[in-house]
PDB file of C-alpha atoms in Angstrom:
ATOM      1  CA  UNK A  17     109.838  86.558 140.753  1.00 35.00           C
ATOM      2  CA  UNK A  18     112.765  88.955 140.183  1.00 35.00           C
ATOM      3  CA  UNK A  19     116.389  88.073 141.594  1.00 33.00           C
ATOM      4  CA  UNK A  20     118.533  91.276 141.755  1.00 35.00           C
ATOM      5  CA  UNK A  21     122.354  90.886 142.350  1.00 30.00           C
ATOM      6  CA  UNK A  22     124.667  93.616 142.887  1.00 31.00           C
ATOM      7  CA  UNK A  23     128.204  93.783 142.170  1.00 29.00           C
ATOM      8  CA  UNK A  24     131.002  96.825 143.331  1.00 31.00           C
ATOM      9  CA  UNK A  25     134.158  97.186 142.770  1.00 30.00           C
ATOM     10  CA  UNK A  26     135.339  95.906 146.219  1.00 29.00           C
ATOM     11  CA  UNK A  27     133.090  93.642 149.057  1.00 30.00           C
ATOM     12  CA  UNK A  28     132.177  94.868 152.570  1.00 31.00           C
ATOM     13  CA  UNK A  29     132.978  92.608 155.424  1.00 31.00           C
ATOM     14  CA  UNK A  30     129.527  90.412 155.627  1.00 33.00           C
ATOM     15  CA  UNK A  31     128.728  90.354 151.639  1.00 33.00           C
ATOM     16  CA  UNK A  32     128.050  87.478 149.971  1.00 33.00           C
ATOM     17  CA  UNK A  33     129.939  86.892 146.972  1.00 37.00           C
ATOM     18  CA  UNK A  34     129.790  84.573 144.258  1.00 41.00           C
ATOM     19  CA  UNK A  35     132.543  82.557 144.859  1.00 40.00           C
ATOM     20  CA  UNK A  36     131.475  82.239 148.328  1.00 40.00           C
ATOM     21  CA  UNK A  37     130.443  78.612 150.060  1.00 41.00           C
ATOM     22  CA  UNK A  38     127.223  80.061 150.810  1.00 40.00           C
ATOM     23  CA  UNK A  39     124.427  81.092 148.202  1.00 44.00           C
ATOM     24  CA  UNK A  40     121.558  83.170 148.766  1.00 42.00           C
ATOM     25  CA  UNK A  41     118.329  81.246 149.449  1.00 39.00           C
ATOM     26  CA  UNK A  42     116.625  82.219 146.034  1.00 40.00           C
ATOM     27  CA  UNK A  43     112.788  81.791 146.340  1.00 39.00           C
ATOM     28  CA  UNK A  44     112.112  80.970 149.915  1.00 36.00           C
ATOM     29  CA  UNK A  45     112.914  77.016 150.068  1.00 40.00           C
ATOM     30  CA  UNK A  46     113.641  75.404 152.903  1.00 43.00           C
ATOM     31  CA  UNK A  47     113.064  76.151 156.625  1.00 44.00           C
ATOM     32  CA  UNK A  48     115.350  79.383 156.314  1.00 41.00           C
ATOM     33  CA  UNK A  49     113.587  82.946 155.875  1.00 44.00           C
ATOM     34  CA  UNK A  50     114.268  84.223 152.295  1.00 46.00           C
ATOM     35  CA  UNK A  51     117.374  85.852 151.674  1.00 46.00           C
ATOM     36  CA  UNK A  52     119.429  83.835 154.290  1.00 40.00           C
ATOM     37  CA  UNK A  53     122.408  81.802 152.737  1.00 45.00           C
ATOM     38  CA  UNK A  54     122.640  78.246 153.248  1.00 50.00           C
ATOM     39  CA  UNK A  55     125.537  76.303 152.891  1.00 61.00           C
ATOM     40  CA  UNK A  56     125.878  74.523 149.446  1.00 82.00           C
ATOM     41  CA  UNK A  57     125.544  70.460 149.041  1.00 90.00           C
ATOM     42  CA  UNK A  58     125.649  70.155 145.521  1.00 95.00           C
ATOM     43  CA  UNK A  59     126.197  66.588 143.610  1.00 96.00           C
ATOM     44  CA  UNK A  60     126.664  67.694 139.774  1.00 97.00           C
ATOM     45  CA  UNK A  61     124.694  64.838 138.078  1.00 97.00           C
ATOM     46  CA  UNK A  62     124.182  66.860 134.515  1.00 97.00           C
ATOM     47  CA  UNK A  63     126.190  69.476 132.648  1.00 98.00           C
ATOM     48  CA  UNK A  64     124.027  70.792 130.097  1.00 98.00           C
ATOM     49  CA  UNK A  65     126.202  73.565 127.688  1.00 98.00           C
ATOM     50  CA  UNK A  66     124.655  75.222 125.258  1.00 98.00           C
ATOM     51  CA  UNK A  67     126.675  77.143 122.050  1.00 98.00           C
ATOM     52  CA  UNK A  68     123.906  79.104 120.286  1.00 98.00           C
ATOM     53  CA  UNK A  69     123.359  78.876 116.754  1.00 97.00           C
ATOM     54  CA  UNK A  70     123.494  83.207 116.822  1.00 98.00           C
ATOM     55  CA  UNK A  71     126.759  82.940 117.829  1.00 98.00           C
ATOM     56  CA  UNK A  72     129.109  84.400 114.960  1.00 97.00           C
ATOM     57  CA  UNK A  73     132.164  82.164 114.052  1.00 97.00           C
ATOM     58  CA  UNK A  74     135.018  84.293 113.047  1.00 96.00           C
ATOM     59  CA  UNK A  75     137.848  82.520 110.691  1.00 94.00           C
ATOM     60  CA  UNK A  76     139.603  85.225 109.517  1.00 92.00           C
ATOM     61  CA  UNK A  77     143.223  85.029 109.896  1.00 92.00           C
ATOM     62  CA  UNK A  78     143.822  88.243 111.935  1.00 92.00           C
ATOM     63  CA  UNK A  79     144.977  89.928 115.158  1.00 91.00           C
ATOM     64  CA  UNK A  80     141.678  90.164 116.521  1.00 89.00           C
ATOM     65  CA  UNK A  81     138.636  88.050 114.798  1.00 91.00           C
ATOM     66  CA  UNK A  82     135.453  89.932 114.707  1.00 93.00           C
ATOM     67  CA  UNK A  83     133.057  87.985 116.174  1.00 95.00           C
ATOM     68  CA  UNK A  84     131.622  85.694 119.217  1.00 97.00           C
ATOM     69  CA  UNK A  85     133.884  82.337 118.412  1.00 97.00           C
ATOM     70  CA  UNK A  86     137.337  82.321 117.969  1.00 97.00           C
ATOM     71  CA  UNK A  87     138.978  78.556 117.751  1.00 97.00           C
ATOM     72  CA  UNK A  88     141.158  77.172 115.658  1.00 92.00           C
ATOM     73  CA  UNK A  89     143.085  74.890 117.731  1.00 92.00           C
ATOM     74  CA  UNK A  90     140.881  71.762 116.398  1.00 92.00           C
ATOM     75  CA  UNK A  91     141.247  72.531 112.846  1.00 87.00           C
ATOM     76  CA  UNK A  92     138.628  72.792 110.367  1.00 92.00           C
ATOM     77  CA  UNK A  93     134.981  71.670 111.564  1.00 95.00           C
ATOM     78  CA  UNK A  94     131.970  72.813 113.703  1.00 97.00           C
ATOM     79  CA  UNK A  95     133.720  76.249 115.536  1.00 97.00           C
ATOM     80  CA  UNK A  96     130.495  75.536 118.118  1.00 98.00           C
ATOM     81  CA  UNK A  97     130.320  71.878 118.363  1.00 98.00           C
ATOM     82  CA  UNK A  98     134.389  72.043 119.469  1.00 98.00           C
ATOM     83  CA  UNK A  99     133.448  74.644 121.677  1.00 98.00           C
ATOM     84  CA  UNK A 100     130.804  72.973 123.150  1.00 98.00           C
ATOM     85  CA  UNK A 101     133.070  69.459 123.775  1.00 98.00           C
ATOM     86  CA  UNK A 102     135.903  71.755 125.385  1.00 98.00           C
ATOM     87  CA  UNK A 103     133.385  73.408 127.843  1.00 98.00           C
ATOM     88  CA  UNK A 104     131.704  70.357 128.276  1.00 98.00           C
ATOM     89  CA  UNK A 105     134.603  68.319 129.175  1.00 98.00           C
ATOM     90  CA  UNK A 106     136.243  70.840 131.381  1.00 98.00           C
ATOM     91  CA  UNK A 107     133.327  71.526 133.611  1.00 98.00           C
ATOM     92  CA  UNK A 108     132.248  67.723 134.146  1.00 97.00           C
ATOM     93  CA  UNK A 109     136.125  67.481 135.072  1.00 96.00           C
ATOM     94  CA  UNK A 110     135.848  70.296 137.453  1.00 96.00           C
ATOM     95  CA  UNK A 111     132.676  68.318 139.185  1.00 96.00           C
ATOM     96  CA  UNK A 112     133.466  64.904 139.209  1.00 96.00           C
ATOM     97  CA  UNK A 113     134.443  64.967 142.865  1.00 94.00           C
ATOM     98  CA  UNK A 114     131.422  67.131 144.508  1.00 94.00           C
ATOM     99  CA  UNK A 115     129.323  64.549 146.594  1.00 93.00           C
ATOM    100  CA  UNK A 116     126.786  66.815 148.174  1.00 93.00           C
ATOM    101  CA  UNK A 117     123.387  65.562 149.112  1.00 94.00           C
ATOM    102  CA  UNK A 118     121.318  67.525 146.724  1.00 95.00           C
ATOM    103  CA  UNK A 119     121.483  66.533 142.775  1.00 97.00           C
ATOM    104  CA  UNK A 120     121.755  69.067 140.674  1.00 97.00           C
ATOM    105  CA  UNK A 121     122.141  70.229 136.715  1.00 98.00           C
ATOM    106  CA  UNK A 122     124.242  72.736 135.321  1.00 98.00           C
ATOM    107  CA  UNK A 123     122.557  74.473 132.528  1.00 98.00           C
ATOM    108  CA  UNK A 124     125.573  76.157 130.663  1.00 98.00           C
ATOM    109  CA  UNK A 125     125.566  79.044 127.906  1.00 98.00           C
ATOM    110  CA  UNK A 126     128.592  79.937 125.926  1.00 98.00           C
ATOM    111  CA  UNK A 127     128.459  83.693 124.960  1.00 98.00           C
ATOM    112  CA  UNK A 128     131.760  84.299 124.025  1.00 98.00           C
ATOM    113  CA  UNK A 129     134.887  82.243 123.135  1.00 98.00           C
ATOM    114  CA  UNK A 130     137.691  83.801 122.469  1.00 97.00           C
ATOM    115  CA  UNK A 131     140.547  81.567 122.147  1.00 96.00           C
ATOM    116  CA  UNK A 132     143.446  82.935 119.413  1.00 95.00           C
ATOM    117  CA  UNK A 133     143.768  82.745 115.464  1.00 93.00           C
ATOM    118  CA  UNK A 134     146.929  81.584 114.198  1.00 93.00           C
ATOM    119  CA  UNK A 135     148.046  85.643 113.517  1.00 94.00           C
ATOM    120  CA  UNK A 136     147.500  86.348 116.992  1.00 93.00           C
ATOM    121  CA  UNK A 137     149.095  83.452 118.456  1.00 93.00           C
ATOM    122  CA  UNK A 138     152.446  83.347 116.614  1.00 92.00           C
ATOM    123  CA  UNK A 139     153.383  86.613 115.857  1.00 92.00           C
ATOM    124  CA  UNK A 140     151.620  89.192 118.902  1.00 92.00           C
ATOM    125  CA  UNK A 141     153.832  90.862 121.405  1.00 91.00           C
ATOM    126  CA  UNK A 142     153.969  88.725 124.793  1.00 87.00           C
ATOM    127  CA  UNK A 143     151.202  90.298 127.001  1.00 86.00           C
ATOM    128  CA  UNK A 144     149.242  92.080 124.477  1.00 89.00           C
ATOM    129  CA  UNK A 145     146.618  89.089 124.149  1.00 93.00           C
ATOM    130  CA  UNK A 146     143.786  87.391 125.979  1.00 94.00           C
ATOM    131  CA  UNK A 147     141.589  84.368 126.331  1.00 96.00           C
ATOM    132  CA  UNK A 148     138.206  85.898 126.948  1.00 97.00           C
ATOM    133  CA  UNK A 149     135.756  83.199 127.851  1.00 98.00           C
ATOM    134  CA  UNK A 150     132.072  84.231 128.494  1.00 98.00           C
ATOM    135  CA  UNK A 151     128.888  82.206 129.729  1.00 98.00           C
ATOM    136  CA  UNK A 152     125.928  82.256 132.223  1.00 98.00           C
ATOM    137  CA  UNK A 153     125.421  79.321 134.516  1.00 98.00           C
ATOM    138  CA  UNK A 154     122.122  77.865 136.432  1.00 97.00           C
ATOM    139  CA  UNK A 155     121.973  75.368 139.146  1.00 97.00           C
ATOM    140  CA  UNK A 156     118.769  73.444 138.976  1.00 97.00           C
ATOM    141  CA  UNK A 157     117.392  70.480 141.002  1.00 97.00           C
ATOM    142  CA  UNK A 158     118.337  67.590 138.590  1.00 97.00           C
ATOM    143  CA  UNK A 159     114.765  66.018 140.134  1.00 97.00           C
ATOM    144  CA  UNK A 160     112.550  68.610 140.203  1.00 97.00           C
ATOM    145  CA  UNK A 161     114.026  71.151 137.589  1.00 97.00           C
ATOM    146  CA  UNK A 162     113.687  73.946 140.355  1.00 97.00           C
ATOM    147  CA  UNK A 163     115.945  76.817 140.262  1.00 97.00           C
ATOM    148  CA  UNK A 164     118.173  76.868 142.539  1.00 96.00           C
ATOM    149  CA  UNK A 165     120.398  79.026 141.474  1.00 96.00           C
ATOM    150  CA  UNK A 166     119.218  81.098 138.602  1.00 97.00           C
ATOM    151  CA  UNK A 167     121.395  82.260 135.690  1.00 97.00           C
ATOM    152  CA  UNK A 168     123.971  84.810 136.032  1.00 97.00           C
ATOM    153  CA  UNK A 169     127.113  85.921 133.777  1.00 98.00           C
ATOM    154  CA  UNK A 170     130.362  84.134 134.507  1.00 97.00           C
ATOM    155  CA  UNK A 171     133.699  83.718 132.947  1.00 97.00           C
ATOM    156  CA  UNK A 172     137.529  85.034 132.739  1.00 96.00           C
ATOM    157  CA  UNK A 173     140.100  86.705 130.737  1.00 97.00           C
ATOM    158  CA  UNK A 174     143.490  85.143 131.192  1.00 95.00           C
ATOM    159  CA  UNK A 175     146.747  86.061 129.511  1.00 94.00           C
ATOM    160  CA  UNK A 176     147.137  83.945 126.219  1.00 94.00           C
ATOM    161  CA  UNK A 177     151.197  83.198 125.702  1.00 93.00           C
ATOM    162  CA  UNK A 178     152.252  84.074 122.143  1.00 92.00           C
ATOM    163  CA  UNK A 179     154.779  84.350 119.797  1.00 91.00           C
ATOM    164  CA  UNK A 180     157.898  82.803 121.966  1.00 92.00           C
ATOM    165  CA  UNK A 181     155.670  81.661 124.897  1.00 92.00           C
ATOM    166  CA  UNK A 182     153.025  80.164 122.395  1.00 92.00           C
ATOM    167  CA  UNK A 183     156.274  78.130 120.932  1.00 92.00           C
ATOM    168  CA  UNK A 184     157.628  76.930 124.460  1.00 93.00           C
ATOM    169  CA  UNK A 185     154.242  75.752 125.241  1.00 92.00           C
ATOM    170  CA  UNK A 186     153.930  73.833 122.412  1.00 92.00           C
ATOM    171  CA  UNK A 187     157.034  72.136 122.896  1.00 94.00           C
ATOM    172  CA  UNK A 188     155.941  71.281 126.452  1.00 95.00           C
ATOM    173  CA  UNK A 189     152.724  70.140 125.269  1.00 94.00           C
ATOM    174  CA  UNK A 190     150.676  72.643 126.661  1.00 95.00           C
ATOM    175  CA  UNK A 191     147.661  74.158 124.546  1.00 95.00           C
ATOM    176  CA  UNK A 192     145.163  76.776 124.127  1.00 95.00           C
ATOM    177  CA  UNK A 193     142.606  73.613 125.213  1.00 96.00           C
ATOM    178  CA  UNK A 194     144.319  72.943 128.406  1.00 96.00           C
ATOM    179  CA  UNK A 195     145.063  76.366 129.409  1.00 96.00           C
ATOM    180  CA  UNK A 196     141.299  76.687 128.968  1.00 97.00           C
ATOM    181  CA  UNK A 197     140.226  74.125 130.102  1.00 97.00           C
ATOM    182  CA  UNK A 198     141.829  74.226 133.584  1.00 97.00           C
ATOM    183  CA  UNK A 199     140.817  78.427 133.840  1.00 97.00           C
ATOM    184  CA  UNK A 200     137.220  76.968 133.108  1.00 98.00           C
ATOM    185  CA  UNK A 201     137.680  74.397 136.148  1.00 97.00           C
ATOM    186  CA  UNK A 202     139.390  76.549 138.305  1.00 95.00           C
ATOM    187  CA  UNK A 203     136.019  79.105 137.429  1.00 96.00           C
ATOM    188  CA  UNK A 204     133.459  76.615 137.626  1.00 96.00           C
ATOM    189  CA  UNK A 205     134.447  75.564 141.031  1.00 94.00           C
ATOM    190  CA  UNK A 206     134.769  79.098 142.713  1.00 93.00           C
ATOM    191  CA  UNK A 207     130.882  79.824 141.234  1.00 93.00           C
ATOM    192  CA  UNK A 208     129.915  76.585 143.253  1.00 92.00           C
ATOM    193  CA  UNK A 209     132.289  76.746 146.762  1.00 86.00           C
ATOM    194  CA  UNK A 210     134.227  74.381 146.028  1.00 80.00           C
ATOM    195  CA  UNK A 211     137.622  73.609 147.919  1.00 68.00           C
ATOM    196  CA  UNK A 212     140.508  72.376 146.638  1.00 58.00           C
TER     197      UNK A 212
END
């Protein structure tokens, strides 16, 4: 079975969008006729992330790293395994609270992590720099293993604070990690309709 989404640059009145409450019915489940959305009732019970092995760790000290993973904000060590624990932790965070009736797993697959090197985060112009986090996300029946929602690219780009900024939030105790992690909750609970 094929799944084909469509995205433009603006919705119509009546589209469906990801971050809406309602998901398409994907396969025909249910009592509703293919393609009508039903309201979501997830309970997360599972958050499965995955940080392939293909992935390319960069650790040069430069303006911008080439390459898939860029952390340095747990010092040396496993670029992937940190990644994974961040993302991990973040989006089990982000659906603690969800107490639909239907159990589900998130299966969760890191394509692209950019966080900042040390270059880039103490000495770039204010503005000039980005967090560019990039995944795909499936919602499965944590019973079954049905697809419920099948994979599909998700993610963000937020401003990354440097040079001055990167110093104030230091001093405040705010990090790459948490600046992260609360754009990945914030993310992870639009995809699924959540409020609040």
């Amino acid at each position: 079975m094929t799944v084909a989404f469509g995205l433009g640059a603006c919705a119509q009145v009546g589209d469906v969008t990801r971050a809406s409450p309602l998901m398409p019915l994907i396969g025909g489940a249910g009592d509703a006729p293919a393609g009508v959305a039903l309201p979501r009732d997830y309970k997360v019970v599972a958050v499965e992330v995955a940080v392939p092995a293909s992935l390319v760790v960069a650790e040069d000290n430069s303006y911008k790293p080439r390459g898939d993973i860029v952390w340095r904000e747990d010092g040396p060590g496993d670029r992937r395994a940190q990644v994974d624990g961040l993302v991990t932790d973040a989006l089990r965070g982000a659906v603690a609270d969800l107490n639909g009736a239907r159990k589900v797993r998130l299966e969760v697959v890191v394509t692209r992590f950019h966080a900042l090197s040390e270059k880039a985060r103490f000495s770039a112009p204010s503005g000039l720099a980005t967090h560019d986090i990039q995944m795909t996300m499936a919602v499965l029946d944590a019973a079954t293993g049905e697809v419920i929602e099948a994979a599909r690219p998700v993610g963000f780009k937020i401003d990354a604070h440097t040079s001055e900024d990167a110093i104030a939030d230091m001093a405040r105790g705010i990090t790459q990690r948490s600046r992260i992690s609360e754009a990945l909750v914030g993310m992870v609970r639009r995809e699924l309709g959540a409020t609040g």
